[in-house]
mmCIF file of C-alpha atoms in Angstrom:
data_model
loop_
_atom_site.group_PDB
_atom_site.id
_atom_site.type_symbol
_atom_site.label_atom_id
_atom_site.label_comp_id
_atom_site.label_asym_id
_atom_site.label_seq_id
_atom_site.Cartn_x
_atom_site.Cartn_y
_atom_site.Cartn_z
ATOM 1 C CA UNK A 1 142.648 72.641 107.672
ATOM 2 C CA UNK A 2 139.492 73.067 109.748
ATOM 3 C CA UNK A 3 140.943 76.239 111.251
ATOM 4 C CA UNK A 4 141.832 77.581 107.802
ATOM 5 C CA UNK A 5 138.340 76.900 106.448
ATOM 6 C CA UNK A 6 136.776 78.599 109.469
ATOM 7 C CA UNK A 7 139.003 81.625 108.962
ATOM 8 C CA UNK A 8 138.029 81.842 105.296
ATOM 9 C CA UNK A 9 134.331 81.530 106.177
ATOM 10 C CA UNK A 10 134.666 84.331 108.708
ATOM 11 C CA UNK A 11 136.418 86.528 106.170
ATOM 12 C CA UNK A 12 133.694 85.920 103.612
ATOM 13 C CA UNK A 13 131.050 86.766 106.176
ATOM 14 C CA UNK A 14 132.785 90.049 106.976
ATOM 15 C CA UNK A 15 132.866 90.929 103.275
ATOM 16 C CA UNK A 16 129.196 90.087 102.918
ATOM 17 C CA UNK A 17 129.909 87.348 100.358
ATOM 18 C CA UNK A 18 128.516 84.384 102.262
ATOM 19 C CA UNK A 19 125.060 85.751 102.946
ATOM 20 C CA UNK A 20 122.158 86.450 100.651
ATOM 21 C CA UNK A 21 120.951 90.008 101.124
ATOM 22 C CA UNK A 22 117.334 91.105 101.235
ATOM 23 C CA UNK A 23 116.248 92.138 97.752
ATOM 24 C CA UNK A 24 113.317 94.549 97.950
ATOM 25 C CA UNK A 25 111.790 97.471 96.112
ATOM 26 C CA UNK A 26 110.029 100.416 97.774
ATOM 27 C CA UNK A 27 110.576 99.231 101.384
ATOM 28 C CA UNK A 28 108.597 100.445 104.397
ATOM 29 C CA UNK A 29 109.151 99.398 107.986
ATOM 30 C CA UNK A 30 107.240 99.010 111.261
ATOM 31 C CA UNK A 31 108.039 97.679 114.711
ATOM 32 C CA UNK A 32 105.720 95.562 116.859
ATOM 33 C CA UNK A 33 107.098 94.551 120.242
ATOM 34 C CA UNK A 34 110.722 93.516 119.739
ATOM 35 C CA UNK A 35 110.315 92.710 116.047
ATOM 36 C CA UNK A 36 110.818 94.857 112.959
ATOM 37 C CA UNK A 37 108.894 94.206 109.765
ATOM 38 C CA UNK A 38 109.703 95.350 106.230
ATOM 39 C CA UNK A 39 107.057 95.337 103.494
ATOM 40 C CA UNK A 40 107.837 95.849 99.822
ATOM 41 C CA UNK A 41 106.601 95.747 96.255
ATOM 42 C CA UNK A 42 106.139 92.191 95.035
ATOM 43 C CA UNK A 43 103.646 89.393 94.410
ATOM 44 C CA UNK A 44 100.936 89.892 97.024
ATOM 45 C CA UNK A 45 103.256 92.303 98.933
ATOM 46 C CA UNK A 46 106.358 90.532 100.227
ATOM 47 C CA UNK A 47 107.450 91.015 103.828
ATOM 48 C CA UNK A 48 110.244 90.120 106.245
ATOM 49 C CA UNK A 49 110.754 90.107 110.016
ATOM 50 C CA UNK A 50 113.863 90.870 112.079
ATOM 51 C CA UNK A 51 114.967 91.344 115.667
ATOM 52 C CA UNK A 52 117.937 93.564 114.816
ATOM 53 C CA UNK A 53 117.262 95.296 111.442
ATOM 54 C CA UNK A 54 120.042 93.230 109.841
ATOM 55 C CA UNK A 55 119.030 89.552 109.899
ATOM 56 C CA UNK A 56 115.709 89.170 108.114
ATOM 57 C CA UNK A 57 113.366 86.186 107.846
ATOM 58 C CA UNK A 58 111.084 85.939 104.773
ATOM 59 C CA UNK A 59 107.441 85.808 105.855
ATOM 60 C CA UNK A 60 105.830 85.196 102.485
ATOM 61 C CA UNK A 61 103.143 87.465 101.099
ATOM 62 C CA UNK A 62 100.329 89.515 102.613
ATOM 63 C CA UNK A 63 97.721 88.685 99.970
ATOM 64 C CA UNK A 64 97.308 84.974 99.309
ATOM 65 C CA UNK A 65 95.364 85.813 96.170
ATOM 66 C CA UNK A 66 94.637 89.152 94.508
ATOM 67 C CA UNK A 67 92.687 92.125 95.842
ATOM 68 C CA UNK A 68 89.209 91.581 94.426
ATOM 69 C CA UNK A 69 89.043 95.096 92.979
ATOM 70 C CA UNK A 70 92.528 95.170 91.400
ATOM 71 C CA UNK A 71 91.712 94.086 87.838
ATOM 72 C CA UNK A 72 88.888 96.581 87.574
ATOM 73 C CA UNK A 73 91.135 99.503 88.478
ATOM 74 C CA UNK A 74 94.158 98.207 86.572
ATOM 75 C CA UNK A 75 93.222 95.726 83.806
ATOM 76 C CA UNK A 76 96.892 94.773 83.257
ATOM 77 C CA UNK A 77 97.475 93.997 86.946
ATOM 78 C CA UNK A 78 99.852 91.009 87.113
ATOM 79 C CA UNK A 79 99.821 90.163 90.845
ATOM 80 C CA UNK A 80 102.677 92.556 91.647
ATOM 81 C CA UNK A 81 101.368 94.969 94.260
ATOM 82 C CA UNK A 82 103.326 98.205 94.412
ATOM 83 C CA UNK A 83 104.676 100.566 96.993
ATOM 84 C CA UNK A 84 103.062 99.654 100.331
ATOM 85 C CA UNK A 85 102.849 101.923 103.362
ATOM 86 C CA UNK A 86 102.399 100.559 106.885
ATOM 87 C CA UNK A 87 100.762 102.566 109.701
ATOM 88 C CA UNK A 88 99.457 101.834 113.194
ATOM 89 C CA UNK A 89 96.199 103.505 114.211
ATOM 90 C CA UNK A 90 93.490 102.825 116.765
ATOM 91 C CA UNK A 91 94.800 99.376 117.700
ATOM 92 C CA UNK A 92 95.256 98.137 114.130
ATOM 93 C CA UNK A 93 97.881 98.098 111.418
ATOM 94 C CA UNK A 94 96.858 99.710 108.144
ATOM 95 C CA UNK A 95 98.729 98.525 105.065
ATOM 96 C CA UNK A 96 98.155 100.789 102.070
ATOM 97 C CA UNK A 97 99.150 99.551 98.614
ATOM 98 C CA UNK A 98 98.919 100.309 94.887
ATOM 99 C CA UNK A 99 97.852 98.439 91.779
ATOM 100 C CA UNK A 100 98.681 99.791 88.339
ATOM 101 C CA UNK A 101 99.980 99.204 84.849
ATOM 102 C CA UNK A 102 103.574 100.334 84.384
ATOM 103 C CA UNK A 103 103.751 103.846 82.946
ATOM 104 C CA UNK A 104 99.966 104.320 82.984
ATOM 105 C CA UNK A 105 97.610 106.005 85.425
ATOM 106 C CA UNK A 106 95.062 103.209 85.305
ATOM 107 C CA UNK A 107 95.740 102.840 89.018
ATOM 108 C CA UNK A 108 94.204 102.473 92.429
ATOM 109 C CA UNK A 109 95.237 102.631 96.075
ATOM 110 C CA UNK A 110 93.757 100.191 98.578
ATOM 111 C CA UNK A 111 94.140 99.358 102.259
ATOM 112 C CA UNK A 112 94.089 96.151 104.289
ATOM 113 C CA UNK A 113 94.071 95.969 108.098
ATOM 114 C CA UNK A 114 95.321 93.568 110.758
ATOM 115 C CA UNK A 115 95.514 93.453 114.563
ATOM 116 C CA UNK A 116 99.105 92.199 114.428
ATOM 117 C CA UNK A 117 102.035 91.893 112.031
ATOM 118 C CA UNK A 118 103.159 88.582 113.521
ATOM 119 C CA UNK A 119 102.082 85.801 111.122
ATOM 120 C CA UNK A 120 102.395 83.240 113.948
ATOM 121 C CA UNK A 121 99.898 85.037 116.180
ATOM 122 C CA UNK A 122 96.335 83.639 116.472
ATOM 123 C CA UNK A 123 95.101 87.205 115.835
ATOM 124 C CA UNK A 124 96.914 87.473 112.508
ATOM 125 C CA UNK A 125 94.440 88.082 109.680
ATOM 126 C CA UNK A 126 94.516 90.699 106.949
ATOM 127 C CA UNK A 127 91.087 92.130 106.135
ATOM 128 C CA UNK A 128 91.020 94.098 102.904
ATOM 129 C CA UNK A 129 88.972 97.288 103.078
ATOM 130 C CA UNK A 130 89.081 97.824 99.334
ATOM 131 C CA UNK A 131 89.973 100.816 97.239
ATOM 132 C CA UNK A 132 90.656 104.214 98.796
ATOM 133 C CA UNK A 133 90.996 106.182 95.559
ATOM 134 C CA UNK A 134 91.485 105.621 91.841
ATOM 135 C CA UNK A 135 93.013 107.489 88.908
ATOM 136 C CA UNK A 136 91.475 107.240 85.452
ATOM 137 C CA UNK A 137 93.177 108.233 82.177
ATOM 138 C CA UNK A 138 91.813 111.388 80.513
ATOM 139 C CA UNK A 139 89.801 112.175 83.652
ATOM 140 C CA UNK A 140 92.828 112.654 85.964
ATOM 141 C CA UNK A 141 96.223 114.339 85.502
ATOM 142 C CA UNK A 142 97.686 112.410 88.455
ATOM 143 C CA UNK A 143 98.511 108.784 89.242
ATOM 144 C CA UNK A 144 97.020 106.899 92.214
ATOM 145 C CA UNK A 145 100.141 105.016 93.339
ATOM 146 C CA UNK A 146 102.833 105.334 96.035
ATOM 147 C CA UNK A 147 100.654 106.118 99.075
ATOM 148 C CA UNK A 148 101.906 107.379 102.428
ATOM 149 C CA UNK A 149 99.684 108.344 105.353
ATOM 150 C CA UNK A 150 100.507 110.777 108.144
ATOM 151 C CA UNK A 151 98.435 112.048 111.039
ATOM 152 C CA UNK A 152 98.540 115.786 111.724
ATOM 153 C CA UNK A 153 98.480 117.383 115.156
ATOM 154 C CA UNK A 154 94.683 117.628 115.052
ATOM 155 C CA UNK A 155 93.967 113.914 114.667
ATOM 156 C CA UNK A 156 93.368 114.045 110.907
ATOM 157 C CA UNK A 157 94.914 111.500 108.553
ATOM 158 C CA UNK A 158 96.335 112.660 105.227
ATOM 159 C CA UNK A 159 97.436 110.530 102.296
ATOM 160 C CA UNK A 160 100.202 111.752 100.010
ATOM 161 C CA UNK A 161 100.632 109.899 96.739
ATOM 162 C CA UNK A 162 101.541 110.272 93.099
ATOM 163 C CA UNK A 163 103.973 109.613 90.304
ATOM 164 C CA UNK A 164 104.883 111.750 87.268
ATOM 165 C CA UNK A 165 101.970 113.513 85.477
ATOM 166 C CA UNK A 166 101.193 116.815 87.278
ATOM 167 C CA UNK A 167 103.006 115.710 90.430
ATOM 168 C CA UNK A 168 102.287 114.671 93.995
ATOM 169 C CA UNK A 169 99.008 115.195 95.829
ATOM 170 C CA UNK A 170 97.729 115.182 99.393
ATOM 171 C CA UNK A 171 94.163 114.223 100.299
ATOM 172 C CA UNK A 172 92.394 114.107 103.655
ATOM 173 C CA UNK A 173 91.147 110.682 104.762
ATOM 174 C CA UNK A 174 87.968 109.830 106.641
ATOM 175 C CA UNK A 175 87.979 108.968 110.345
ATOM 176 C CA UNK A 176 88.199 105.260 109.504
ATOM 177 C CA UNK A 177 91.365 105.843 107.405
ATOM 178 C CA UNK A 178 89.774 103.772 104.619
ATOM 179 C CA UNK A 179 88.470 106.420 102.220
ATOM 180 C CA UNK A 180 88.478 110.082 101.284
ATOM 181 C CA UNK A 181 86.945 112.487 103.810
ATOM 182 C CA UNK A 182 83.843 114.435 102.875
ATOM 183 C CA UNK A 183 83.783 117.267 102.072
ATOM 184 C CA UNK A 184 86.921 116.501 100.128
ATOM 185 C CA UNK A 185 90.143 118.406 100.745
ATOM 186 C CA UNK A 186 92.974 118.087 98.229
ATOM 187 C CA UNK A 187 96.354 119.801 97.953
ATOM 188 C CA UNK A 188 99.109 119.733 95.332
ATOM 189 C CA UNK A 189 102.413 119.427 97.198
ATOM 190 C CA UNK A 190 105.224 118.797 94.683
ATOM 191 C CA UNK A 191 105.696 118.879 90.925
ATOM 192 C CA UNK A 192 108.346 118.927 88.221
ATOM 193 C CA UNK A 193 106.119 120.110 85.391
ATOM 194 C CA UNK A 194 105.848 123.597 83.946
ATOM 195 C CA UNK A 195 102.139 124.189 84.037
ATOM 196 C CA UNK A 196 99.354 121.651 84.201
ATOM 197 C CA UNK A 197 100.039 118.173 82.812
ATOM 198 C CA UNK A 198 97.552 116.664 80.414
ATOM 199 C CA UNK A 199 95.143 114.038 81.702
ATOM 200 C CA UNK A 200 96.397 111.315 79.380
ATOM 201 C CA UNK A 201 97.674 107.768 79.816
ATOM 202 C CA UNK A 202 101.253 108.902 79.145
ATOM 203 C CA UNK A 203 103.281 109.944 82.161
ATOM 204 C CA UNK A 204 105.092 112.946 80.677
ATOM 205 C CA UNK A 205 108.570 114.232 81.589
ATOM 206 C CA UNK A 206 108.015 115.247 85.224
ATOM 207 C CA UNK A 207 110.213 112.678 87.022
ATOM 208 C CA UNK A 208 108.891 112.746 90.590
ATOM 209 C CA UNK A 209 107.173 110.114 92.725
ATOM 210 C CA UNK A 210 107.102 108.225 96.030
ATOM 211 C CA UNK A 211 106.208 110.918 98.587
ATOM 212 C CA UNK A 212 106.846 110.195 102.256
ATOM 213 C CA UNK A 213 106.031 112.759 104.963
ATOM 214 C CA UNK A 214 108.019 112.517 108.201
ATOM 215 C CA UNK A 215 107.307 114.704 111.244
ATOM 216 C CA UNK A 216 110.313 115.913 113.239
ATOM 217 C CA UNK A 217 110.161 118.811 115.680
ATOM 218 C CA UNK A 218 108.257 121.731 114.180
ATOM 219 C CA UNK A 219 108.453 120.471 110.610
ATOM 220 C CA UNK A 220 106.840 118.039 108.254
ATOM 221 C CA UNK A 221 109.548 116.767 105.896
ATOM 222 C CA UNK A 222 108.419 115.699 102.437
ATOM 223 C CA UNK A 223 110.804 113.129 100.967
ATOM 224 C CA UNK A 224 110.423 112.347 97.262
ATOM 225 C CA UNK A 225 112.259 110.447 94.543
ATOM 226 C CA UNK A 226 113.461 112.346 91.472
ATOM 227 C CA UNK A 227 114.622 110.579 88.326
ATOM 228 C CA UNK A 228 113.967 107.139 86.870
ATOM 229 C CA UNK A 229 113.849 103.816 88.683
ATOM 230 C CA UNK A 230 114.120 100.273 87.406
ATOM 231 C CA UNK A 231 116.692 100.793 84.621
ATOM 232 C CA UNK A 232 119.710 99.077 86.196
ATOM 233 C CA UNK A 233 122.860 101.031 85.235
ATOM 234 C CA UNK A 234 120.762 103.788 83.685
ATOM 235 C CA UNK A 235 118.655 104.350 86.825
ATOM 236 C CA UNK A 236 118.758 107.967 87.973
ATOM 237 C CA UNK A 237 116.595 107.724 91.114
ATOM 238 C CA UNK A 238 117.716 109.943 94.006
ATOM 239 C CA UNK A 239 116.107 111.226 97.212
ATOM 240 C CA UNK A 240 115.119 114.873 97.648
ATOM 241 C CA UNK A 241 113.409 116.698 100.520
ATOM 242 C CA UNK A 242 111.539 119.858 101.423
ATOM 243 C CA UNK A 243 109.800 120.905 104.612
ATOM 244 C CA UNK A 244 106.802 122.822 105.928
ATOM 245 C CA UNK A 245 105.277 123.685 109.294
ATOM 246 C CA UNK A 246 101.878 122.704 107.877
ATOM 247 C CA UNK A 247 101.089 119.232 106.578
ATOM 248 C CA UNK A 248 99.459 120.716 103.470
ATOM 249 C CA UNK A 249 102.545 122.776 102.637
ATOM 250 C CA UNK A 250 103.950 124.713 100.953
ATOM 251 C CA UNK A 251 107.058 122.509 101.127
ATOM 252 C CA UNK A 252 110.241 124.515 100.569
ATOM 253 C CA UNK A 253 113.784 123.310 100.022
ATOM 254 C CA UNK A 254 116.953 124.608 101.723
ATOM 255 C CA UNK A 255 117.062 127.526 99.275
ATOM 256 C CA UNK A 256 113.431 128.449 99.843
ATOM 257 C CA UNK A 257 112.212 127.061 96.509
ATOM 258 C CA UNK A 258 108.696 125.612 96.591
ATOM 259 C CA UNK A 259 108.564 121.924 95.674
ATOM 260 C CA UNK A 260 105.556 122.750 93.518
ATOM 261 C CA UNK A 261 108.041 124.696 91.368
ATOM 262 C CA UNK A 262 110.548 121.877 91.094
ATOM 263 C CA UNK A 263 112.324 122.576 94.375
ATOM 264 C CA UNK A 264 114.027 119.958 96.505
ATOM 265 C CA UNK A 265 117.229 119.512 98.525
ATOM 266 C CA UNK A 266 119.344 116.444 97.851
ATOM 267 C CA UNK A 267 119.415 113.828 100.640
ATOM 268 C CA UNK A 268 121.284 111.045 98.833
ATOM 269 C CA UNK A 269 122.064 110.001 95.259
ATOM 270 C CA UNK A 270 123.792 107.057 93.657
ATOM 271 C CA UNK A 271 127.520 106.517 93.234
ATOM 272 C CA UNK A 272 129.743 104.058 91.342
ATOM 273 C CA UNK A 273 128.767 101.218 93.705
ATOM 274 C CA UNK A 274 125.064 101.906 94.001
ATOM 275 C CA UNK A 275 122.486 103.127 91.471
ATOM 276 C CA UNK A 276 118.776 103.856 91.594
ATOM 277 C CA UNK A 277 118.585 105.002 95.215
ATOM 278 C CA UNK A 278 115.071 105.881 96.195
ATOM 279 C CA UNK A 279 111.485 105.241 97.104
ATOM 280 C CA UNK A 280 112.391 105.860 100.720
ATOM 281 C CA UNK A 281 110.505 105.825 103.989
ATOM 282 C CA UNK A 282 111.606 107.460 107.263
ATOM 283 C CA UNK A 283 111.068 106.585 110.936
ATOM 284 C CA UNK A 284 112.002 107.299 114.514
ATOM 285 C CA UNK A 285 112.630 103.982 116.284
ATOM 286 C CA UNK A 286 114.479 103.204 119.495
ATOM 287 C CA UNK A 287 115.527 106.831 119.873
ATOM 288 C CA UNK A 288 117.106 107.110 116.409
ATOM 289 C CA UNK A 289 115.911 108.346 113.040
ATOM 290 C CA UNK A 290 116.231 106.057 110.022
ATOM 291 C CA UNK A 291 116.007 106.396 106.268
ATOM 292 C CA UNK A 292 114.859 103.162 104.605
ATOM 293 C CA UNK A 293 115.224 102.732 100.844
ATOM 294 C CA UNK A 294 116.320 100.430 98.057
ATOM 295 C CA UNK A 295 119.498 100.689 96.011
ATOM 296 C CA UNK A 296 120.846 98.751 93.015
ATOM 297 C CA UNK A 297 124.283 97.230 93.574
ATOM 298 C CA UNK A 298 126.618 97.660 90.612
ATOM 299 C CA UNK A 299 128.725 94.630 91.575
ATOM 300 C CA UNK A 300 125.652 92.360 91.698
ATOM 301 C CA UNK A 301 124.213 93.126 88.262
ATOM 302 C CA UNK A 302 122.213 96.025 89.730
ATOM 303 C CA UNK A 303 120.118 93.844 92.009
ATOM 304 C CA UNK A 304 117.897 95.942 94.263
ATOM 305 C CA UNK A 305 118.813 95.679 97.948
ATOM 306 C CA UNK A 306 117.492 96.894 101.272
ATOM 307 C CA UNK A 307 119.272 99.835 102.886
ATOM 308 C CA UNK A 308 118.572 101.141 106.392
ATOM 309 C CA UNK A 309 120.612 104.235 107.184
ATOM 310 C CA UNK A 310 120.759 106.301 110.349
ATOM 311 C CA UNK A 311 119.503 109.808 109.638
ATOM 312 C CA UNK A 312 120.718 112.887 111.474
ATOM 313 C CA UNK A 313 119.781 116.536 111.231
ATOM 314 C CA UNK A 314 122.134 119.480 110.778
ATOM 315 C CA UNK A 315 122.090 122.691 112.809
ATOM 316 C CA UNK A 316 119.426 124.147 110.532
ATOM 317 C CA UNK A 317 117.236 121.074 110.871
ATOM 318 C CA UNK A 318 117.867 119.408 107.504
ATOM 319 C CA UNK A 319 118.168 115.609 107.273
ATOM 320 C CA UNK A 320 121.529 114.016 106.482
ATOM 321 C CA UNK A 321 122.764 110.478 105.858
ATOM 322 C CA UNK A 322 126.293 109.161 105.406
ATOM 323 C CA UNK A 323 127.005 107.935 101.861
ATOM 324 C CA UNK A 324 129.457 105.402 103.319
ATOM 325 C CA UNK A 325 126.555 103.659 105.059
ATOM 326 C CA UNK A 326 125.421 102.296 101.693
ATOM 327 C CA UNK A 327 128.356 99.905 101.807
ATOM 328 C CA UNK A 328 128.381 99.493 105.583
ATOM 329 C CA UNK A 329 124.779 98.326 105.873
ATOM 330 C CA UNK A 330 124.390 94.756 104.627
ATOM 331 C CA UNK A 331 121.229 92.809 105.330
ATOM 332 C CA UNK A 332 121.255 89.051 105.778
ATOM 333 C CA UNK A 333 118.329 86.995 104.539
ATOM 334 C CA UNK A 334 117.717 84.021 106.812
ATOM 335 C CA UNK A 335 115.944 80.818 105.761
ATOM 336 C CA UNK A 336 112.155 81.005 105.834
ATOM 337 C CA UNK A 337 110.547 79.435 108.897
#
């Protein structure tokens, strides 16, 4: 009987039925030493650690309370901090994040810094540097959420961001990476609107958000999410991409269509098993390229789950992932320490 029970337990483990998977939204990843960290949307920004990208330990939340400026920028802020982005620069980790009201552009992007990502290190302490930029209804036709920062070949940091409205923007950051550079330099990099969107509280029909710029070879690749998130079976989120040899664009798809004119080449979309694929990040780690995203599992009442997929590039230099990896990759959430 003991042997039979062990065999059944092993079979369940193989099928992924015995383990709780990591449930995250808008995941980003970093590696410090031999440990990977994933940060995601959630109360105070939730994060996990792992030694192998599969077995993940919950590490709690980044913010013990609320960012002091959050309620001013987003009066309906409810402790859920959105869409983080993690970067390492000048000996520190920079964690960018968003506060907002759902479907409104009463929003702001902030940044907090730390010497280490290891919560058991004596040097572990997040120091919030406050708001980087803010969107205001009627004043702005863009939404200050979903930040991603990339450094160009000249040592300048650029923040891409945006959701719906007139599309996605790119703005140059100051040398401290904590605010907008002066004189200001802005670029529009992707849009799904015909003409200029009105500066109102309503998002409009242009379903595009979550920019992430990934440098590979001669190109900057702009990944974005088209469609709608957060609607379970009705979610239409999917990942698109364009590329440019300049960080400011123009970003063109495989057919040469500018992403400012609605262009984009499909990277991955949902299927019968998985819906709402999107809000991705992309990395080169340990000699491989990875696409990190969330997906809603049909068989688990559309619960959002972490997906880490190896990314390859075709002969023409366009990113590819294997749809089968959605089922092959299964995270395992370990007990909290």
